[in-house]
Coordinates of C-alpha atoms in Angstrom, one line a residue:
X504 CA -75.0 -56.9 127.0
X505 CA -76.0 -53.7 125.0
X506 CA -79.0 -53.8 122.8
X507 CA -78.1 -53.4 118.8
X508 CA -77.8 -49.7 118.1
X509 CA -80.8 -48.5 115.7
X510 CA -78.9 -47.3 112.2
X511 CA -78.9 -44.1 111.8
X512 CA -81.2 -42.4 109.3
X513 CA -80.2 -41.4 105.7
X514 CA -78.2 -38.5 105.5
X515 CA -80.8 -35.7 104.2
X516 CA -78.3 -34.3 101.7
X517 CA -77.9 -37.9 100.5
X518 CA -81.4 -38.7 100.2
X519 CA -82.0 -35.2 98.5
X520 CA -79.2 -36.0 96.2
X521 CA -80.7 -39.5 95.3
X522 CA -83.9 -37.8 94.4
X523 CA -82.4 -35.1 92.3
X524 CA -80.7 -38.5 90.1
X525 CA -84.1 -40.0 89.7
X526 CA -83.4 -42.9 92.2
X527 CA -85.3 -43.2 96.0
X528 CA -84.7 -45.6 98.6
X529 CA -86.4 -48.7 99.7
X530 CA -86.3 -51.8 102.3
X531 CA -87.0 -55.2 102.3
X532 CA -89.2 -55.3 105.7
X533 CA -90.0 -53.2 108.4
X534 CA -87.1 -54.1 110.9
X535 CA -84.6 -54.0 107.5
X536 CA -81.7 -51.8 109.0
X537 CA -80.3 -51.6 104.9
X538 CA -81.6 -49.6 102.3
X539 CA -81.3 -50.0 98.7
X540 CA -81.6 -47.4 95.7
X541 CA -84.2 -47.8 93.2
X542 CA -84.3 -46.6 89.6
X543 CA -87.5 -48.2 87.6
X544 CA -86.9 -48.7 84.0
X545 CA -90.2 -47.6 83.7
X546 CA -91.8 -44.5 85.7
X547 CA -95.2 -43.3 86.9
X548 CA -95.8 -39.8 86.4
X549 CA -99.3 -38.0 86.7
X550 CA -99.1 -35.0 84.2
X551 CA -100.8 -32.0 86.4
X552 CA -102.8 -30.9 83.5
X553 CA -104.0 -34.2 82.9
X554 CA -105.6 -35.5 86.1
X555 CA -108.9 -37.3 85.8
X556 CA -111.4 -36.1 88.4
X557 CA -114.2 -38.3 87.8
X558 CA -117.8 -37.0 88.5
X559 CA -118.1 -39.5 91.5
X560 CA -114.4 -37.7 92.7
X561 CA -116.0 -34.3 92.2
X562 CA -119.2 -34.8 94.1
X563 CA -116.7 -36.2 97.0
X564 CA -114.7 -33.0 96.9
X565 CA -117.8 -30.7 96.6
X566 CA -119.6 -32.1 99.5
X567 CA -116.4 -31.6 101.5
X568 CA -116.8 -35.4 103.1
X569 CA -113.2 -35.1 104.6
X570 CA -111.5 -32.0 106.2
X571 CA -108.1 -31.6 104.2
X572 CA -105.2 -30.3 105.8
X573 CA -101.1 -30.3 104.8
X574 CA -98.6 -31.0 107.4
X575 CA -100.6 -31.3 109.9
X576 CA -99.6 -34.9 111.3
X577 CA -96.7 -35.9 108.8
X578 CA -95.2 -38.4 111.5
X579 CA -98.9 -40.3 111.8
X580 CA -99.1 -40.4 107.9
X581 CA -95.9 -41.9 106.9
X582 CA -96.4 -44.5 110.0
X583 CA -100.1 -45.3 108.5
X584 CA -98.6 -45.9 104.9
X585 CA -95.9 -48.0 106.5
X586 CA -98.3 -50.4 108.4
X587 CA -99.6 -53.9 107.3
X588 CA -101.9 -54.0 104.6
X589 CA -104.3 -56.7 103.4
X590 CA -103.2 -58.9 100.4
X591 CA -99.9 -57.4 100.4
X592 CA -96.4 -58.5 101.7
X593 CA -94.0 -56.6 103.9
X594 CA -93.6 -52.8 103.9
X595 CA -90.8 -51.2 101.7
X596 CA -90.8 -48.5 104.6
X597 CA -88.7 -49.7 107.2
X598 CA -88.1 -48.0 110.4
X599 CA -84.7 -46.3 108.9
X600 CA -86.6 -45.1 106.2
X601 CA -89.4 -43.5 108.4
X602 CA -86.9 -41.8 110.2
X603 CA -85.2 -40.7 107.5
X604 CA -88.3 -39.1 106.0
X605 CA -89.3 -37.5 109.6
X606 CA -85.6 -35.6 109.3
X607 CA -86.6 -34.5 105.9
X608 CA -89.9 -33.1 106.9
X609 CA -88.5 -31.5 110.0
X610 CA -86.1 -29.6 107.8
X611 CA -89.1 -28.4 105.5
X612 CA -88.2 -31.0 102.5
X613 CA -91.0 -33.3 102.9
X614 CA -94.5 -32.9 103.2
X615 CA -97.9 -34.6 103.5
X616 CA -101.9 -34.1 102.8
X617 CA -104.4 -35.5 105.3
X618 CA -107.9 -36.2 105.4
X619 CA -109.9 -36.2 108.6
X620 CA -113.5 -37.5 109.1
X621 CA -115.0 -36.0 112.5
X622 CA -111.3 -35.7 113.6
X623 CA -110.1 -39.0 112.8
X624 CA -107.2 -39.5 110.4
X625 CA -108.7 -41.6 107.5
X626 CA -106.0 -41.3 104.3
X627 CA -103.4 -39.1 103.1
X628 CA -100.3 -39.4 101.3
X629 CA -96.4 -38.2 102.0
X630 CA -93.4 -37.3 99.4
X631 CA -90.5 -34.8 98.9
X632 CA -90.5 -31.8 96.9
X633 CA -87.6 -29.4 95.7
X634 CA -87.6 -27.0 92.7
X635 CA -91.0 -27.7 90.4
X636 CA -90.8 -31.5 91.6
X637 CA -92.8 -33.5 93.8
X638 CA -92.0 -37.0 94.3
X639 CA -95.0 -38.9 95.6
X640 CA -93.8 -41.6 98.1
X641 CA -96.9 -43.6 99.6
X642 CA -100.7 -42.8 100.3
X643 CA -103.0 -44.6 102.4
X644 CA -106.7 -44.8 102.6
X645 CA -109.0 -46.1 105.7
X646 CA -112.5 -44.5 104.0
X647 CA -113.6 -44.7 100.4
X648 CA -111.9 -42.0 98.3
X649 CA -110.0 -40.6 101.2
X650 CA -106.4 -41.2 99.3
X651 CA -108.0 -39.8 95.9
X652 CA -109.0 -36.6 97.7
X653 CA -105.6 -36.0 99.1
X654 CA -104.2 -36.7 95.4
X655 CA -106.5 -33.9 93.8
X656 CA -105.6 -31.5 96.8
X657 CA -102.2 -32.2 96.2
X658 CA -102.4 -31.9 92.3
X659 CA -104.2 -28.6 92.9
X660 CA -101.5 -27.1 95.4
X661 CA -98.8 -28.2 92.7
X662 CA -100.7 -26.4 89.9
X663 CA -100.6 -23.1 92.1
X664 CA -97.5 -22.9 92.8
X665 CA -96.2 -23.9 88.9
X666 CA -94.9 -27.1 89.8
X667 CA -93.7 -29.3 86.6
X668 CA -93.3 -32.6 87.5
X669 CA -95.2 -35.1 90.0
X670 CA -93.6 -38.4 90.4
X671 CA -95.5 -41.4 91.1
X672 CA -92.6 -44.3 91.0
X673 CA -94.3 -47.4 90.1
X674 CA -97.6 -47.5 87.9
X675 CA -100.7 -49.2 89.7
X676 CA -104.5 -49.1 88.6
X677 CA -105.4 -46.8 91.3
X678 CA -102.9 -44.3 89.8
X679 CA -103.9 -45.0 86.1
X680 CA -107.6 -44.4 86.9
X681 CA -106.4 -40.7 88.2
X682 CA -104.6 -40.1 84.9
X683 CA -100.8 -41.2 85.7
X684 CA -98.8 -42.5 82.5
X685 CA -95.8 -44.4 82.4
X686 CA -92.4 -43.5 80.7
X687 CA -89.2 -44.6 80.4
X688 CA -86.6 -43.7 83.0
X689 CA -84.6 -42.0 80.1
X690 CA -87.4 -39.5 79.7
X691 CA -88.3 -39.3 83.3
X692 CA -84.6 -38.5 83.7
X693 CA -85.0 -35.3 81.3
X694 CA -88.2 -34.0 82.7
X695 CA -86.4 -34.0 86.1
X696 CA -83.6 -32.3 85.0
X697 CA -85.8 -29.6 83.1
X698 CA -87.8 -29.2 86.2
X699 CA -85.0 -28.7 88.5
X700 CA -84.6 -24.9 88.2
X701 CA -81.4 -22.7 89.6
X702 CA -81.8 -22.3 93.5
X703 CA -77.9 -20.7 93.5
X704 CA -77.5 -17.2 94.2
X705 CA -79.3 -14.3 95.8
X706 CA -81.6 -13.6 92.6
X707 CA -82.6 -17.0 92.3
X708 CA -83.5 -17.4 96.0
X709 CA -85.4 -14.0 95.9
X710 CA -87.1 -14.5 93.0
X711 CA -88.4 -17.7 94.2
X712 CA -89.5 -16.3 97.9
X713 CA -91.5 -13.5 95.5
X714 CA -92.9 -15.8 93.5
X715 CA -94.2 -18.5 96.6
X716 CA -94.7 -15.9 99.1
X717 CA -93.2 -17.7 101.8
X718 CA -90.1 -17.8 103.9
X719 CA -87.9 -20.3 105.1
X720 CA -89.0 -21.9 108.6
X721 CA -86.6 -22.0 111.3
X722 CA -83.9 -24.7 111.1
X723 CA -84.9 -25.4 107.4
X724 CA -81.6 -24.8 105.7
X725 CA -79.9 -26.7 108.5
X726 CA -77.0 -28.7 106.4
X727 CA -78.3 -27.6 102.9
X728 CA -78.0 -24.5 101.0
X729 CA -80.7 -22.1 101.8
X730 CA -81.9 -21.5 98.3
X731 CA -82.4 -25.3 97.9
X732 CA -84.4 -25.4 101.5
X733 CA -86.8 -22.6 100.6
X734 CA -87.2 -24.5 96.8
X735 CA -88.5 -27.4 98.5
X736 CA -90.1 -26.1 101.9
X737 CA -92.2 -23.4 100.3
X738 CA -93.8 -25.3 97.4
X739 CA -96.5 -27.5 98.6
X740 CA -97.6 -25.9 101.8
X741 CA -97.7 -22.3 99.9
X742 CA -99.8 -23.6 97.3
X743 CA -102.0 -25.3 100.0
X744 CA -102.4 -22.0 101.8
X745 CA -102.8 -20.2 98.5
X746 CA -105.8 -22.5 97.3
X747 CA -107.6 -21.9 100.8
X748 CA -107.3 -18.2 100.1
X749 CA -108.8 -18.5 96.8
X750 CA -111.6 -20.5 98.2
X751 CA -112.2 -17.8 100.7
X752 CA -111.9 -15.1 98.0
X753 CA -114.7 -17.1 96.1
X754 CA -117.0 -17.1 98.8
X755 CA -116.4 -20.8 99.3
X756 CA -114.1 -20.6 102.7
X757 CA -116.8 -23.2 104.3
X758 CA -116.4 -25.6 101.4
X759 CA -112.7 -25.4 99.9
X760 CA -113.8 -28.7 98.3
X761 CA -116.1 -27.6 96.1
X762 CA -113.3 -24.8 94.8
X763 CA -110.8 -27.8 94.2
X764 CA -113.6 -29.7 92.1
X765 CA -114.0 -26.8 90.1
X766 CA -110.4 -26.1 89.7
X767 CA -109.7 -29.6 88.6
X768 CA -112.8 -30.1 86.2
X769 CA -112.2 -27.0 84.4
X770 CA -108.8 -27.5 83.8
X771 CA -108.2 -31.2 82.9

């Protein structure tokens, strides 16, 4: 007898098309081969100019309690997000969904932020980026405030490259404490359409490359329009790198978290 074949990952073009239309995939359990597309009636977003950086969080950032990185351990972040959690039911991140986002990451279309404590991965988040949109998928924390620090860096990096929409999907008390708000799906779709800048044509692609200062990685355009891959692949990593450069320029290269705290508390 042959072992049952694992279902193929979701085609990257279909997955990205879903996000552009305001829907995203979920599953009922870790080993579920099927997925269903979700379109919440009420949508949580985190306005990038309204991130609530509490004094306690600002202190954690300034102390540099965690080393923060971007795209250093995408696979480990999604595995941690899919792991069983106390007082929660089955994960919606099935093996098929995990494989789908890893494939998307390999194309430069999905990104992670990681928090490290003495070389140990203790928190992080991942999501999908395109045009001026970032759709946060999930986060995890194994140390107090680790996921909050990851989210603070995400917001700062997205601001740095002029992103307009940070989608959080479903509202939680944790997200509300950080400034997230709930809007109708119809309003979300309006904001989503407004944040999808044109990526067709040489002018659009060139202008975006000039604005972000980043090019396509190897294979990033496989199966996708080059402009689309550029828009998604350059945004968060370029913003993260720019923040580190800004911190170094301000004489804070040894404590970039201090720079992040200042940028968030000055504009929030």
